[in-house]
Tab-separated table of C-alpha atoms in Angstrom:
chain	number	residue	atom	x	y	z
A	292	MET	CA	-140.155	57.401	-62.111
A	293	GLY	CA	-136.595	56.776	-60.937
A	294	LEU	CA	-134.385	59.072	-58.869
A	295	ILE	CA	-134.767	62.850	-58.870
A	296	THR	CA	-132.080	65.277	-57.656
A	297	PHE	CA	-132.203	69.041	-57.146
A	298	ASP	CA	-128.973	71.053	-57.186
A	299	GLY	CA	-130.534	74.310	-56.025
A	300	GLU	CA	-131.455	75.455	-59.500
A	301	LYS	CA	-132.744	72.540	-61.532
A	302	PHE	CA	-134.117	69.038	-61.207
A	303	THR	CA	-132.467	66.013	-62.827
A	304	THR	CA	-134.206	62.669	-63.244
A	305	TYR	CA	-132.298	59.369	-63.434
A	306	SER	CA	-133.865	56.134	-64.667
A	307	LYS	CA	-132.897	52.692	-65.988
A	308	LYS	CA	-131.411	54.274	-69.107
A	309	ASP	CA	-128.935	56.073	-66.826
A	310	GLY	CA	-127.888	52.874	-65.076
A	311	LEU	CA	-130.487	52.347	-62.354
A	312	GLN	CA	-131.470	48.707	-61.986
A	313	ASN	CA	-135.140	49.664	-61.749
A	314	ASP	CA	-137.176	52.856	-61.755
A	315	GLU	CA	-139.179	51.804	-58.677
A	316	ILE	CA	-137.056	52.960	-55.724
A	317	TRP	CA	-137.836	52.298	-52.064
A	318	GLY	CA	-134.565	52.863	-50.202
A	319	LEU	CA	-132.044	55.693	-50.220
A	320	THR	CA	-129.189	56.756	-47.951
A	321	LEU	CA	-125.918	58.674	-48.094
A	322	ASP	CA	-122.988	57.050	-46.270
A	323	LYS	CA	-120.151	58.833	-44.458
A	324	SER	CA	-117.930	58.720	-47.557
A	325	GLY	CA	-120.544	60.543	-49.630
A	326	LEU	CA	-121.638	57.465	-51.573
A	327	MET	CA	-125.364	57.151	-52.276
A	328	TRP	CA	-127.018	53.751	-51.797
A	329	VAL	CA	-130.163	53.153	-53.824
A	330	GLY	CA	-132.556	50.272	-53.197
A	331	SER	CA	-134.942	49.313	-55.999
A	332	VAL	CA	-137.172	46.323	-56.688
A	333	SER	CA	-134.375	44.911	-58.883
A	334	GLY	CA	-131.542	45.329	-56.402
A	335	VAL	CA	-129.064	47.813	-54.936
A	336	SER	CA	-126.944	50.404	-56.734
A	337	HIS	CA	-124.198	52.829	-55.738
A	338	PHE	CA	-124.389	56.378	-57.052
A	339	ASN	CA	-121.264	58.564	-56.867
A	340	GLY	CA	-122.947	61.653	-58.284
A	341	LYS	CA	-122.295	60.664	-61.890
A	342	ASN	CA	-122.638	56.918	-62.379
A	343	PHE	CA	-124.704	54.048	-60.992
A	344	THR	CA	-122.903	50.804	-60.132
A	345	PRO	CA	-124.766	47.607	-59.201
A	346	PHE	CA	-124.051	46.250	-55.715
A	347	PHE	CA	-124.921	42.583	-55.328
A	348	LEU	CA	-126.052	40.989	-52.094
A	349	PRO	CA	-125.463	37.267	-51.436
A	350	GLU	CA	-127.983	34.936	-53.048
A	351	THR	CA	-128.793	33.150	-49.781
A	352	LYS	CA	-132.513	33.084	-49.084
A	353	VAL	CA	-134.601	32.200	-46.056
A	354	GLN	CA	-136.972	29.279	-46.361
A	355	ASN	CA	-140.483	30.192	-47.450
A	356	SER	CA	-139.551	33.794	-48.092
A	357	LYS	CA	-142.652	35.937	-48.534
A	358	PRO	CA	-141.646	39.232	-50.125
A	359	MET	CA	-144.348	41.837	-50.499
A	360	LEU	CA	-142.823	43.322	-53.674
A	361	SER	CA	-139.565	41.653	-54.705
A	362	ASP	CA	-137.008	39.260	-53.241
A	363	GLN	CA	-134.292	41.610	-54.580
A	364	LEU	CA	-135.623	44.708	-52.844
A	365	VAL	CA	-133.679	46.527	-50.128
A	366	PHE	CA	-135.921	49.244	-48.770
A	367	LYS	CA	-133.988	50.394	-45.686
A	368	PHE	CA	-130.276	51.150	-45.222
A	369	LEU	CA	-128.294	51.910	-42.086
A	370	GLU	CA	-124.624	52.756	-41.656
A	371	ASP	CA	-123.796	52.237	-37.990
A	372	LYS	CA	-121.125	53.958	-35.876
A	373	ASN	CA	-118.615	51.241	-36.734
A	374	GLY	CA	-119.054	51.739	-40.477
A	375	THR	CA	-121.061	48.548	-40.965
A	376	MET	CA	-123.843	48.780	-43.549
A	377	TRP	CA	-127.168	47.137	-42.719
A	378	PHE	CA	-129.540	46.197	-45.542
A	379	VAL	CA	-133.193	45.580	-44.693
A	380	THR	CA	-134.635	43.303	-47.355
A	381	ASP	CA	-138.146	42.455	-48.452
A	382	GLY	CA	-138.764	39.170	-46.633
A	383	ASN	CA	-135.147	37.965	-46.507
A	384	GLY	CA	-134.081	39.347	-43.144
A	385	ILE	CA	-131.124	41.709	-42.811
A	386	PHE	CA	-127.639	41.654	-44.323
A	387	LYS	CA	-124.689	43.280	-42.523
A	388	TYR	CA	-121.734	44.305	-44.684
A	389	LYS	CA	-118.216	45.450	-43.827
A	390	ASN	CA	-114.781	44.858	-45.357
A	391	ASN	CA	-116.288	42.861	-48.230
A	392	GLU	CA	-117.909	40.372	-45.837
A	393	PHE	CA	-121.609	39.728	-45.301
A	394	ILE	CA	-123.506	38.405	-42.282
A	395	HIS	CA	-127.102	37.295	-42.857
A	396	LEU	CA	-129.467	37.892	-39.944
A	397	THR	CA	-132.665	35.818	-40.067
A	398	SER	CA	-135.207	34.234	-37.760
A	399	LYS	CA	-132.787	31.326	-37.366
A	400	ASN	CA	-130.140	33.434	-35.640
A	401	GLY	CA	-132.015	36.084	-33.700
A	402	LEU	CA	-134.596	37.986	-35.739
A	403	THR	CA	-138.189	37.456	-34.695
A	404	ASP	CA	-139.420	37.938	-38.256
A	405	ASN	CA	-137.726	37.920	-41.672
A	406	ASN	CA	-140.081	40.648	-42.889
A	407	VAL	CA	-138.311	43.636	-41.370
A	408	ALA	CA	-140.009	47.040	-41.560
A	409	ASP	CA	-137.551	49.528	-40.070
A	410	ILE	CA	-134.165	49.891	-38.368
A	411	LEU	CA	-132.459	52.517	-36.172
A	412	GLU	CA	-129.186	52.841	-34.280
A	413	ASP	CA	-129.584	54.789	-31.042
A	414	ARG	CA	-126.947	56.963	-29.368
A	415	HIS	CA	-125.788	54.017	-27.257
A	416	GLY	CA	-125.119	51.844	-30.319
A	417	ASN	CA	-128.177	49.628	-29.873
A	418	ILE	CA	-129.898	48.570	-33.085
A	419	TRP	CA	-133.696	48.789	-32.986
A	420	ILE	CA	-135.506	46.496	-35.413
A	421	GLY	CA	-139.192	46.779	-36.261
A	422	THR	CA	-140.937	44.018	-38.172
A	423	PHE	CA	-144.248	43.334	-39.868
A	424	ASN	CA	-145.088	40.167	-37.948
A	425	GLY	CA	-142.719	39.992	-34.963
A	426	GLY	CA	-142.953	43.348	-33.228
A	427	VAL	CA	-139.942	45.325	-32.063
A	428	SER	CA	-136.514	44.199	-30.864
A	429	LYS	CA	-133.375	45.853	-29.499
A	430	TYR	CA	-130.031	44.326	-30.478
A	431	ASP	CA	-126.997	45.294	-28.366
A	432	GLY	CA	-124.489	43.506	-30.590
A	433	LYS	CA	-124.840	40.220	-28.756
A	434	VAL	CA	-128.407	39.700	-27.576
A	435	TYR	CA	-131.812	40.401	-29.126
A	436	THR	CA	-134.466	41.585	-26.695
A	437	ASN	CA	-137.919	41.285	-28.240
A	438	PHE	CA	-140.388	43.465	-26.376
A	439	THR	CA	-143.430	42.162	-28.228
A	440	LYS	CA	-142.634	38.532	-27.517
A	441	ASN	CA	-142.177	39.497	-23.865
A	442	LYS	CA	-145.641	41.145	-24.013
A	443	ILE	CA	-144.278	44.554	-23.027
A	444	ILE	CA	-145.858	46.054	-26.155
A	445	GLU	CA	-148.946	44.674	-27.842
A	446	CYS	CA	-148.434	45.145	-31.581
A	447	ILE	CA	-146.694	42.843	-34.075
A	448	GLU	CA	-146.240	45.514	-36.811
A	449	THR	CA	-143.784	48.237	-35.761
A	450	TYR	CA	-141.767	50.873	-37.627
A	451	ASN	CA	-141.061	54.636	-37.988
A	452	PHE	CA	-138.328	54.803	-35.340
A	453	CYS	CA	-137.289	58.231	-34.080
A	454	GLU	CA	-134.814	59.073	-31.319
A	455	ASP	CA	-135.587	62.476	-29.809
A	456	ARG	CA	-133.076	64.908	-28.339
A	457	GLN	CA	-133.617	63.446	-24.850
A	458	GLY	CA	-132.692	59.989	-26.131
A	459	ASN	CA	-136.229	58.603	-26.020
A	460	ILE	CA	-137.032	56.033	-28.714
A	461	TRP	CA	-140.407	56.515	-30.433
A	462	PHE	CA	-142.026	54.114	-32.886
A	463	SER	CA	-145.361	53.365	-34.517
A	464	ALA	CA	-147.437	50.352	-33.559
A	465	GLU	CA	-149.895	49.674	-36.382
A	466	GLY	CA	-153.395	50.281	-35.002
A	467	TYR	CA	-152.074	50.838	-31.467
A	468	GLY	CA	-150.746	54.381	-31.743
A	469	VAL	CA	-147.127	55.046	-30.782
A	470	TYR	CA	-144.778	53.948	-28.046
A	471	CYS	CA	-142.032	55.900	-26.289
A	472	TYR	CA	-139.123	54.147	-24.568
A	473	ASP	CA	-137.219	56.276	-22.054
A	474	GLY	CA	-134.482	53.745	-21.352
A	475	THR	CA	-136.447	52.053	-18.588
A	476	LYS	CA	-140.084	51.738	-19.565
A	477	PHE	CA	-142.457	51.993	-22.521
A	478	THR	CA	-145.332	54.481	-22.599
A	479	GLN	CA	-148.148	54.011	-25.121
A	480	PHE	CA	-149.965	56.985	-26.661
A	481	THR	CA	-153.261	56.528	-28.518
A	482	THR	CA	-156.292	58.574	-29.514
A	483	ASP	CA	-157.267	58.507	-25.828
A	484	LYS	CA	-154.184	60.671	-25.198
A	485	GLY	CA	-154.882	63.033	-28.103
A	486	LEU	CA	-153.449	61.368	-31.222
A	487	THR	CA	-155.631	62.006	-34.261
A	488	SER	CA	-155.408	58.315	-35.243
A	489	ASN	CA	-153.910	55.089	-33.911
A	490	VAL	CA	-152.393	54.425	-37.348
A	491	VAL	CA	-149.222	56.530	-37.512
A	492	GLN	CA	-147.155	56.604	-40.697
A	493	SER	CA	-144.287	58.962	-39.814
A	494	ILE	CA	-142.557	60.560	-36.806
A	495	TYR	CA	-140.279	63.614	-36.885
A	496	GLU	CA	-138.747	65.956	-34.292
A	497	ASP	CA	-138.501	69.634	-35.259
A	498	ASN	CA	-135.985	72.241	-34.093
A	499	LYS	CA	-138.331	73.264	-31.269
A	500	GLY	CA	-138.197	69.776	-29.810
A	501	GLN	CA	-141.776	69.090	-30.856
A	502	LEU	CA	-142.612	65.653	-32.252
A	503	TRP	CA	-144.767	65.475	-35.365
A	504	PHE	CA	-146.885	62.413	-36.118
A	505	GLY	CA	-148.330	61.886	-39.583
A	506	THR	CA	-151.465	59.758	-39.258
A	507	TRP	CA	-154.365	58.549	-41.367
A	508	GLN	CA	-156.427	61.370	-39.886
A	509	GLY	CA	-154.039	64.286	-40.190
A	510	ILE	CA	-151.026	65.507	-38.226
A	511	SER	CA	-150.531	65.487	-34.460
A	512	ILE	CA	-147.898	67.405	-32.498
A	513	TYR	CA	-146.530	66.402	-29.104
A	514	ASP	CA	-144.873	69.231	-27.147
A	515	GLY	CA	-143.596	67.058	-24.316
A	516	GLN	CA	-146.779	67.442	-22.308
A	517	LYS	CA	-149.725	66.736	-24.559
A	518	PHE	CA	-150.835	65.913	-28.099
A	519	MET	CA	-152.719	68.404	-30.214
A	520	ASN	CA	-153.820	68.782	-33.800
A	521	ALA	CA	-151.125	70.467	-35.873
A	522	LYS	CA	-153.570	73.028	-37.233
A	523	ASP	CA	-154.228	74.223	-33.685
A	524	LYS	CA	-150.538	74.403	-32.733
A	525	GLU	CA	-148.955	75.584	-35.993
A	526	PRO	CA	-151.431	77.759	-37.972
A	527	TRP	CA	-149.318	77.582	-41.151
A	528	THR	CA	-150.382	73.925	-41.501
A	529	ASN	CA	-153.984	74.976	-42.273
């Protein structure tokens, strides 16, 4: 399908004929300079509002890379507080980019798994990394702390990071509900605590401070005290 924009009045669709490297897009972010980064199964492009420009990552590959879709795919972007861009690839670890220099993060230099699923920078500058086969890690710029390897959490597939207004870090644990880290300890929430399903696909905090969880069995809301079905808390969701 490509990339679709809406300017308040009309929709515009961009595809390969407009300069995209591929019409199947998985990653999208806007950096502090206003430049759009687009990740497709054929590589990364810049979009300045008018033109697409290819952006090429280094050709270095991990051994026995096992991409799920494409070894050229970048499906998550992060621009950290220092202006460094982080590129989460499909099976090839993470690339960091600043001042025309790349650093390749893999299982050989700190990552627990080259198949990275999600990434978040918290308010303290820590980088949270969720993977498909290695659980969740926190990187403080020097040291990786892997909470799954240390058996503090029990799931190897983690993603959907969300930092709430109190600074708590929430994330999905595939089949194990969600975890909340308050800076000291992790708390696990499952269907036993009111989630509609232990498979959570998205997490979002609204302007009321409520957390919304999109699951395989509908939407749950957490108000800071308990979980409830969205249709019981917010009637407009019916």
